[in-house]
Amino acid sequence: MHPSANHCYYGKPMGFFYNNSNHTKEDWDSNQLIVVQCFGSFFCLFIFVSNAMVIAAVITNKKFHYPFYYLLANLAASDFLAGIAYVYLMFNTGAVSKELTVQLYFFRQGLLDTSLSASLANLLAIALERYISVMKLKVLRNLTKRRVTFLIVLVWAVSITMGAVPSLGWNCICSLEDCSTLAPIFSRSYLTTWSVSNLLVFLIMVVIYMRIYIYVKRKTSILSSHTRGSINRKRTPMKLIKTVMTVLGVFVICWTPGLVVLLLDGLNCKQCKLLGFKRWFLLLAVLNSVLNPIIYSYKDEEMWMTFKNMIRCVCTGTRRQRSSRANSKALSSSLDISIRATEDGKINTEECKITAEEGNIATQEELKE
């Protein structure tokens, strides 16, 4: 009997919805899944460590206490969240996916959607900051800390809301005929709206950054006939713009194929073999979070120097701990030796006393005889 379209199936496991969407083949077999989990865990560990270093660098280095770098640190935080989402996905995919409850599936996909929304919103916020700083010819501190904090809070509020939209009602649990293939409890209308809106934001940001880049390039060429100091003052915004454009370019390259696949699924493309592309485009999205910290350190010399200083401090601290432990062990061993020597001396003294007493007793017995 075919499920009724007017009935809701919140209590069903995900296997029910996978079967309804004809998603019966596993994304990975057991051997492939083990390999993916091993390599994926390594990459996710790199995502955690590298993005944590970016955040720590912005906090500790006063040269990074500008709105641009605060937003860059927030972008690193969204990549950190993406790493958490990938770890949770890796160990809750394959055969495990069909055993998940509807709530756990919403949570799994919500983490991914929130991290993508946060990355996209951060890039849009950085575009706004760059536009104000460069196009309006204002200094880098034109955004106060209060406004930057408000912008960061707004980014996460919007991102969490976007990630929670399917669980709040925009799903197909009560209308199975509208279910998508790639995300069996997501409505095709939601996937279409989600994909188109993200692709439009991509296009808007590319246009903004190209306009800023052309503007700064033109201004720099005009200033080439003036003093050297003027040119140097223009190098910093150009460097920052190149860094962000590289990050944006990698982001668009890594996420656009996946969004196009979701769009085709939302449009109910029957001839498209979407399931074959799903896992590879997801790995491409993981690659984006791996590359971002590398881009920061490669494009920004000050960031790379801060990274090296942080690593040096960690290594120096480890060496100091090792030397202090070695010194404490040497001190404790010397104390043990002296204590043992003292105890041995006491024992020898007592033995001598006992021997002397035995000798006196023997002498007294001989005298009595």
CSV table of C-alpha atoms in Angstrom, one decimal:
chain,number,residue,atom,x,y,z
A,1,MET,CA,0.0,0.0,0.0
A,2,HIS,CA,1.4,3.4,-1.0
A,3,PRO,CA,1.7,5.9,1.9
A,4,SER,CA,-1.0,8.4,2.1
A,5,ALA,CA,-0.1,11.9,1.1
A,6,ASN,CA,-2.3,13.4,3.8
A,7,HIS,CA,-0.6,11.5,6.7
A,8,CYS,CA,2.6,12.6,8.5
A,9,TYR,CA,5.4,10.1,9.2
A,10,TYR,CA,7.4,11.7,12.0
A,11,GLY,CA,7.8,8.4,13.8
A,12,LYS,CA,9.3,6.5,10.9
A,13,PRO,CA,13.0,5.8,10.6
A,14,MET,CA,14.9,7.3,7.7
A,15,GLY,CA,15.0,4.0,5.9
A,16,PHE,CA,11.3,4.6,5.2
A,17,PHE,CA,12.0,7.9,3.4
A,18,TYR,CA,15.0,6.5,1.6
A,19,ASN,CA,12.8,3.8,0.1
A,20,ASN,CA,10.1,6.3,-0.8
A,21,SER,CA,12.7,8.4,-2.7
A,22,ASN,CA,14.1,5.2,-4.4
A,23,HIS,CA,17.4,5.9,-2.7
A,24,THR,CA,18.1,2.3,-1.9
A,25,LYS,CA,21.8,2.0,-2.9
A,26,GLU,CA,24.4,2.9,-0.2
A,27,ASP,CA,26.6,5.9,-0.9
A,28,TRP,CA,29.7,4.0,0.3
A,29,ASP,CA,30.2,0.3,0.9
A,30,SER,CA,31.9,-0.9,4.2
A,31,ASN,CA,35.5,-0.8,2.9
A,32,GLN,CA,35.1,2.6,1.2
A,33,LEU,CA,33.5,4.0,4.3
A,34,ILE,CA,36.4,3.0,6.4
A,35,VAL,CA,38.8,4.7,4.0
A,36,VAL,CA,36.7,7.8,3.9
A,37,GLN,CA,36.5,7.9,7.7
A,38,CYS,CA,40.2,7.5,8.1
A,39,PHE,CA,41.2,10.2,5.6
A,40,GLY,CA,38.2,12.4,6.6
A,41,SER,CA,39.2,12.3,10.2
A,42,PHE,CA,42.7,13.5,9.3
A,43,PHE,CA,41.4,16.3,7.2
A,44,CYS,CA,38.9,17.3,9.9
A,45,LEU,CA,41.6,17.3,12.5
A,46,PHE,CA,43.6,19.7,10.2
A,47,ILE,CA,40.4,21.9,9.9
A,48,PHE,CA,40.0,22.1,13.7
A,49,VAL,CA,43.7,22.9,14.4
A,50,SER,CA,44.3,25.3,11.5
A,51,ASN,CA,41.1,27.3,12.0
A,52,ALA,CA,41.6,27.5,15.7
A,53,MET,CA,45.1,28.9,15.0
A,54,VAL,CA,43.5,31.6,12.7
A,55,ILE,CA,41.1,32.6,15.5
A,56,ALA,CA,43.9,32.6,18.1
A,57,ALA,CA,46.1,34.7,15.8
A,58,VAL,CA,43.4,37.3,15.4
A,59,ILE,CA,42.9,37.4,19.2
A,60,THR,CA,46.6,37.6,20.2
A,61,ASN,CA,48.1,39.8,17.5
A,62,LYS,CA,47.1,43.5,17.9
A,63,LYS,CA,47.8,44.1,14.2
A,64,PHE,CA,44.7,42.0,13.4
A,65,HIS,CA,42.4,44.0,15.6
A,66,TYR,CA,40.5,45.4,12.7
A,67,PRO,CA,36.9,44.7,11.4
A,68,PHE,CA,38.3,42.8,8.4
A,69,TYR,CA,40.2,40.3,10.6
A,70,TYR,CA,37.4,39.9,13.1
A,71,LEU,CA,35.2,38.8,10.2
A,72,LEU,CA,37.9,36.6,8.9
A,73,ALA,CA,38.1,34.9,12.3
A,74,ASN,CA,34.4,34.5,12.2
A,75,LEU,CA,34.8,32.8,8.8
A,76,ALA,CA,37.3,30.5,10.4
A,77,ALA,CA,34.8,29.7,13.1
A,78,SER,CA,32.2,28.7,10.4
A,79,ASP,CA,34.9,26.4,8.9
A,80,PHE,CA,35.5,25.0,12.4
A,81,LEU,CA,31.7,24.2,12.6
A,82,ALA,CA,31.9,22.7,9.1
A,83,GLY,CA,34.6,20.3,10.5
A,84,ILE,CA,32.2,19.3,13.3
A,85,ALA,CA,29.4,18.7,10.7
A,86,TYR,CA,31.7,16.6,8.5
A,87,VAL,CA,32.8,14.4,11.5
A,88,TYR,CA,29.2,13.9,12.5
A,89,LEU,CA,28.2,13.1,8.9
A,90,MET,CA,31.1,10.6,8.4
A,91,PHE,CA,30.1,8.5,11.3
A,92,ASN,CA,26.3,8.7,10.6
A,93,THR,CA,26.3,7.9,6.9
A,94,GLY,CA,26.1,4.7,4.8
A,95,ALA,CA,23.9,2.0,6.4
A,96,VAL,CA,23.6,4.1,9.6
A,97,SER,CA,21.7,6.8,7.7
A,98,LYS,CA,18.6,4.5,7.3
A,99,GLU,CA,18.6,3.9,11.0
A,100,LEU,CA,18.5,7.6,12.0
A,101,THR,CA,15.4,9.1,13.4
A,102,VAL,CA,13.9,12.1,11.6
A,103,GLN,CA,15.2,14.4,14.4
A,104,LEU,CA,18.8,13.2,14.1
A,105,TYR,CA,18.7,13.5,10.3
A,106,PHE,CA,17.5,17.1,10.6
A,107,PHE,CA,20.3,17.7,13.1
A,108,ARG,CA,22.9,16.2,10.7
A,109,GLN,CA,21.8,18.2,7.7
A,110,GLY,CA,21.2,21.3,9.8
A,111,LEU,CA,24.9,21.4,10.9
A,112,LEU,CA,25.9,21.3,7.2
A,113,ASP,CA,23.4,24.0,6.2
A,114,THR,CA,24.3,26.2,9.1
A,115,SER,CA,28.1,26.0,8.3
A,116,LEU,CA,27.4,26.8,4.6
A,117,SER,CA,25.1,29.7,5.5
A,118,ALA,CA,27.7,31.0,8.0
A,119,SER,CA,30.5,30.9,5.5
A,120,LEU,CA,28.4,32.6,2.8
A,121,ALA,CA,27.1,35.3,5.3
A,122,ASN,CA,30.6,36.0,6.5
A,123,LEU,CA,31.9,36.4,2.9
A,124,LEU,CA,29.0,38.8,2.3
A,125,ALA,CA,29.8,40.7,5.5
A,126,ILE,CA,33.5,40.9,4.5
A,127,ALA,CA,32.4,42.2,1.1
A,128,LEU,CA,30.4,44.9,2.9
A,129,GLU,CA,33.4,45.9,5.1
A,130,ARG,CA,35.7,46.0,2.0
A,131,TYR,CA,33.2,48.1,0.1
A,132,ILE,CA,33.0,50.6,2.9
A,133,SER,CA,36.7,50.7,3.5
A,134,VAL,CA,37.9,50.9,-0.1
A,135,MET,CA,35.1,52.4,-2.2
A,136,LYS,CA,34.1,55.0,0.3
A,137,LEU,CA,37.7,55.8,1.0
A,138,LYS,CA,37.4,55.4,4.8
A,139,VAL,CA,40.0,54.0,7.2
A,140,LEU,CA,40.0,50.4,8.3
A,141,ARG,CA,38.5,51.2,11.7
A,142,ASN,CA,35.4,52.8,10.2
A,143,LEU,CA,33.3,49.9,11.7
A,144,THR,CA,33.2,50.1,15.4
A,145,LYS,CA,33.6,47.0,17.6
A,146,ARG,CA,30.0,47.2,18.6
A,147,ARG,CA,28.9,47.2,14.9
A,148,VAL,CA,31.2,44.3,14.1
A,149,THR,CA,30.0,42.4,17.0
A,150,PHE,CA,26.4,43.0,15.9
A,151,LEU,CA,27.3,41.9,12.4
A,152,ILE,CA,28.9,38.7,13.7
A,153,VAL,CA,25.8,37.9,15.9
A,154,LEU,CA,23.5,38.6,12.9
A,155,VAL,CA,25.5,36.3,10.7
A,156,TRP,CA,25.1,33.4,13.2
A,157,ALA,CA,21.4,34.2,13.9
A,158,VAL,CA,20.7,34.1,10.1
A,159,SER,CA,22.8,30.9,9.6
A,160,ILE,CA,21.2,29.0,12.4
A,161,THR,CA,17.7,30.0,11.2
A,162,MET,CA,18.5,28.9,7.7
A,163,GLY,CA,19.8,25.6,9.0
A,164,ALA,CA,16.7,25.0,11.0
A,165,VAL,CA,14.2,25.9,8.3
A,166,PRO,CA,13.5,22.3,7.2
A,167,SER,CA,13.0,21.1,10.8
A,168,LEU,CA,10.6,24.0,11.4
A,169,GLY,CA,8.2,22.8,8.8
A,170,TRP,CA,9.5,23.2,5.2
A,171,ASN,CA,9.9,19.4,4.6
A,172,CYS,CA,8.0,16.6,3.0
A,173,ILE,CA,7.2,14.4,6.0
A,174,CYS,CA,3.5,15.1,5.4
A,175,SER,CA,3.7,15.2,1.6
A,176,LEU,CA,5.9,12.3,0.4
A,177,GLU,CA,5.3,13.0,-3.3
A,178,ASP,CA,7.3,16.2,-2.9
A,179,CYS,CA,10.3,14.5,-1.3
A,180,SER,CA,13.7,15.0,-3.0
A,181,THR,CA,16.1,12.2,-3.9
A,182,LEU,CA,19.3,13.4,-2.3
A,183,ALA,CA,17.7,14.6,1.0
A,184,PRO,CA,14.7,12.2,1.4
A,185,ILE,CA,12.8,14.4,3.9
A,186,PHE,CA,13.6,17.8,2.3
A,187,SER,CA,11.0,19.2,-0.1
A,188,ARG,CA,12.1,19.8,-3.7
A,189,SER,CA,10.7,23.3,-3.4
A,190,TYR,CA,13.1,24.0,-0.5
A,191,LEU,CA,16.1,22.6,-2.3
A,192,THR,CA,15.2,24.8,-5.4
A,193,THR,CA,14.9,27.9,-3.3
A,194,TRP,CA,18.0,27.2,-1.2
A,195,SER,CA,20.2,26.5,-4.3
A,196,VAL,CA,19.0,29.5,-6.3
A,197,SER,CA,19.4,31.9,-3.4
A,198,ASN,CA,22.9,30.7,-2.7
A,199,LEU,CA,24.0,30.9,-6.3
A,200,LEU,CA,22.6,34.4,-6.6
A,201,VAL,CA,24.6,35.5,-3.5
A,202,PHE,CA,27.7,33.9,-5.2
A,203,LEU,CA,27.1,36.0,-8.3
A,204,ILE,CA,26.5,39.2,-6.3
A,205,MET,CA,29.7,38.8,-4.3
A,206,VAL,CA,31.8,38.1,-7.4
A,207,VAL,CA,30.4,41.3,-9.0
A,208,ILE,CA,31.2,43.3,-5.8
A,209,TYR,CA,34.7,42.1,-5.5
A,210,MET,CA,35.4,42.6,-9.2
A,211,ARG,CA,34.2,46.1,-8.9
A,212,ILE,CA,36.4,46.8,-5.8
A,213,TYR,CA,39.4,45.1,-7.4
A,214,ILE,CA,39.1,47.2,-10.6
A,215,TYR,CA,38.6,50.4,-8.6
A,216,VAL,CA,41.7,49.8,-6.4
A,217,LYS,CA,43.8,48.8,-9.4
A,218,ARG,CA,42.9,52.0,-11.2
A,219,LYS,CA,43.6,54.2,-8.1
A,220,THR,CA,46.9,52.5,-7.6
A,221,SER,CA,48.0,53.1,-11.2
A,222,ILE,CA,47.0,56.8,-10.8
A,223,LEU,CA,49.1,57.1,-7.6
A,224,SER,CA,52.1,55.6,-9.3
A,225,SER,CA,53.3,59.1,-10.3
A,226,HIS,CA,53.0,60.4,-6.6
A,227,THR,CA,55.1,59.7,-3.6
A,228,ARG,CA,56.2,56.2,-2.6
A,229,GLY,CA,54.3,56.4,0.7
A,230,SER,CA,51.0,56.8,-1.1
A,231,ILE,CA,51.6,53.6,-3.1
A,232,ASN,CA,52.5,51.8,0.1
A,233,ARG,CA,49.3,52.9,1.7
A,234,LYS,CA,47.4,51.3,-1.2
A,235,ARG,CA,49.2,48.0,-1.0
A,236,THR,CA,47.4,46.9,2.2
A,237,PRO,CA,43.8,47.1,0.8
A,238,MET,CA,45.0,45.4,-2.4
A,239,LYS,CA,46.5,42.6,-0.5
A,240,LEU,CA,43.4,42.1,1.6
A,241,ILE,CA,41.2,42.2,-1.5
A,242,LYS,CA,43.4,39.6,-3.3
A,243,THR,CA,43.2,37.4,-0.2
A,244,VAL,CA,39.4,37.6,0.0
A,245,MET,CA,39.0,37.1,-3.7
A,246,THR,CA,41.0,33.9,-3.5
A,247,VAL,CA,38.9,32.7,-0.6
A,248,LEU,CA,35.7,33.6,-2.5
A,249,GLY,CA,37.0,31.9,-5.7
A,250,VAL,CA,37.8,28.7,-3.8
A,251,PHE,CA,34.5,28.8,-2.0
A,252,VAL,CA,32.5,29.2,-5.3
A,253,ILE,CA,34.5,26.4,-7.0
A,254,CYS,CA,34.0,24.0,-4.1
A,255,TRP,CA,30.3,24.7,-3.4
A,256,THR,CA,28.8,25.5,-6.9
A,257,PRO,CA,28.8,21.9,-8.2
A,258,GLY,CA,27.0,20.7,-5.1
A,259,LEU,CA,24.4,23.5,-5.3
A,260,VAL,CA,23.8,22.8,-9.0
A,261,VAL,CA,23.1,19.1,-8.1
A,262,LEU,CA,20.7,20.1,-5.4
A,263,LEU,CA,19.0,22.5,-7.8
A,264,LEU,CA,18.6,19.7,-10.4
A,265,ASP,CA,17.2,17.5,-7.6
A,266,GLY,CA,14.8,20.2,-6.6
A,267,LEU,CA,13.7,20.5,-10.3
A,268,ASN,CA,13.0,16.8,-10.2
A,269,CYS,CA,15.4,15.9,-13.0
A,270,LYS,CA,14.7,12.2,-13.7
A,271,GLN,CA,17.4,11.7,-16.3
A,272,CYS,CA,20.2,13.1,-14.0
A,273,LYS,CA,22.2,10.5,-12.1
A,274,LEU,CA,22.5,12.7,-9.1
A,275,LEU,CA,23.3,10.0,-6.5
A,276,GLY,CA,26.6,9.2,-8.3
A,277,PHE,CA,27.8,12.8,-7.9
A,278,LYS,CA,26.6,13.5,-4.4
A,279,ARG,CA,29.5,12.0,-2.4
A,280,TRP,CA,32.2,13.5,-4.6
A,281,PHE,CA,30.8,17.0,-4.4
A,282,LEU,CA,30.5,16.6,-0.6
A,283,LEU,CA,34.3,15.8,-0.5
A,284,LEU,CA,34.8,18.9,-2.6
A,285,ALA,CA,33.0,21.0,0.1
A,286,VAL,CA,35.3,19.5,2.7
A,287,LEU,CA,38.3,20.6,0.7
A,288,ASN,CA,37.1,24.2,0.9
A,289,SER,CA,37.4,24.2,4.7
A,290,VAL,CA,40.9,22.7,4.4
A,291,LEU,CA,42.1,25.3,1.9
A,292,ASN,CA,40.9,28.4,3.6
A,293,PRO,CA,43.6,28.5,6.5
A,294,ILE,CA,46.3,27.7,3.9
A,295,ILE,CA,45.1,30.7,1.8
A,296,TYR,CA,45.2,33.0,4.9
A,297,SER,CA,48.8,32.0,5.7
A,298,TYR,CA,50.0,32.0,2.1
A,299,LYS,CA,48.5,35.4,1.1
A,300,ASP,CA,49.1,37.2,4.4
A,301,GLU,CA,52.7,37.4,5.6
A,302,GLU,CA,51.7,38.7,9.0
A,303,MET,CA,49.3,35.8,9.5
A,304,TRP,CA,52.0,33.3,8.6
A,305,MET,CA,54.5,34.9,11.0
A,306,THR,CA,51.9,34.7,13.7
A,307,PHE,CA,51.4,31.0,13.0
A,308,LYS,CA,55.1,30.4,13.2
A,309,ASN,CA,55.4,32.2,16.5
A,310,MET,CA,52.5,30.3,17.9
A,311,ILE,CA,54.0,26.9,16.8
A,312,ARG,CA,57.4,28.0,18.2
A,313,CYS,CA,55.8,29.0,21.6
A,314,VAL,CA,54.0,25.6,21.7
A,315,CYS,CA,57.3,23.7,21.0
A,316,THR,CA,59.2,25.8,23.5
A,317,GLY,CA,56.6,25.3,26.1
A,318,THR,CA,56.7,21.5,25.5
A,319,ARG,CA,60.5,21.5,25.8
A,320,ARG,CA,60.3,23.4,29.0
A,321,GLN,CA,57.8,21.0,30.4
A,322,ARG,CA,60.0,18.1,29.4
A,323,SER,CA,63.1,19.7,30.9
A,324,SER,CA,61.2,20.6,34.1
A,325,ARG,CA,59.9,17.0,34.3
A,326,ALA,CA,63.4,15.7,33.7
A,327,ASN,CA,64.8,18.0,36.5
A,328,SER,CA,62.1,17.0,38.9
A,329,LYS,CA,62.8,13.3,38.1
A,330,ALA,CA,66.5,13.9,38.7
A,331,LEU,CA,65.8,15.7,41.9
A,332,SER,CA,63.4,13.1,43.1
A,333,SER,CA,65.9,10.3,42.2
A,334,SER,CA,68.7,12.1,44.1
A,335,LEU,CA,66.4,12.5,47.1
A,336,ASP,CA,65.6,8.8,46.9
A,337,ILE,CA,69.2,7.9,46.8
A,338,SER,CA,70.0,10.1,49.8
A,339,ILE,CA,67.0,8.7,51.7
A,340,ARG,CA,68.1,5.2,50.9
A,341,ALA,CA,71.6,5.9,51.9
A,342,THR,CA,70.4,7.3,55.2
A,343,GLU,CA,68.2,4.4,55.8
A,344,ASP,CA,71.0,2.0,54.9
A,345,GLY,CA,73.3,3.8,57.4
A,346,LYS,CA,70.7,3.5,60.1
A,347,ILE,CA,70.3,-0.2,59.4
A,348,ASN,CA,74.1,-0.7,59.5
A,349,THR,CA,74.3,1.1,62.8
A,350,GLU,CA,71.5,-1.0,64.3
A,351,GLU,CA,73.2,-4.1,63.0
A,352,CYS,CA,76.5,-3.0,64.6
A,353,LYS,CA,74.7,-2.4,67.9
A,354,ILE,CA,73.0,-5.8,67.8
A,355,THR,CA,76.4,-7.5,67.0
A,356,ALA,CA,78.1,-5.6,69.8
A,357,GLU,CA,75.3,-6.6,72.2
A,358,GLU,CA,75.6,-10.3,71.1
A,359,GLY,CA,79.4,-10.0,71.6
A,360,ASN,CA,78.9,-8.7,75.2
A,361,ILE,CA,76.5,-11.4,76.0
A,362,ALA,CA,78.9,-14.1,74.8
A,363,THR,CA,81.7,-12.6,76.8
A,364,GLN,CA,79.6,-12.5,80.0
A,365,GLU,CA,78.7,-16.2,79.5
A,366,GLU,CA,82.4,-17.1,79.0
A,367,LEU,CA,83.3,-15.3,82.2
A,368,LYS,CA,80.6,-17.1,84.2
A,369,GLU,CA,81.9,-20.4,83.0
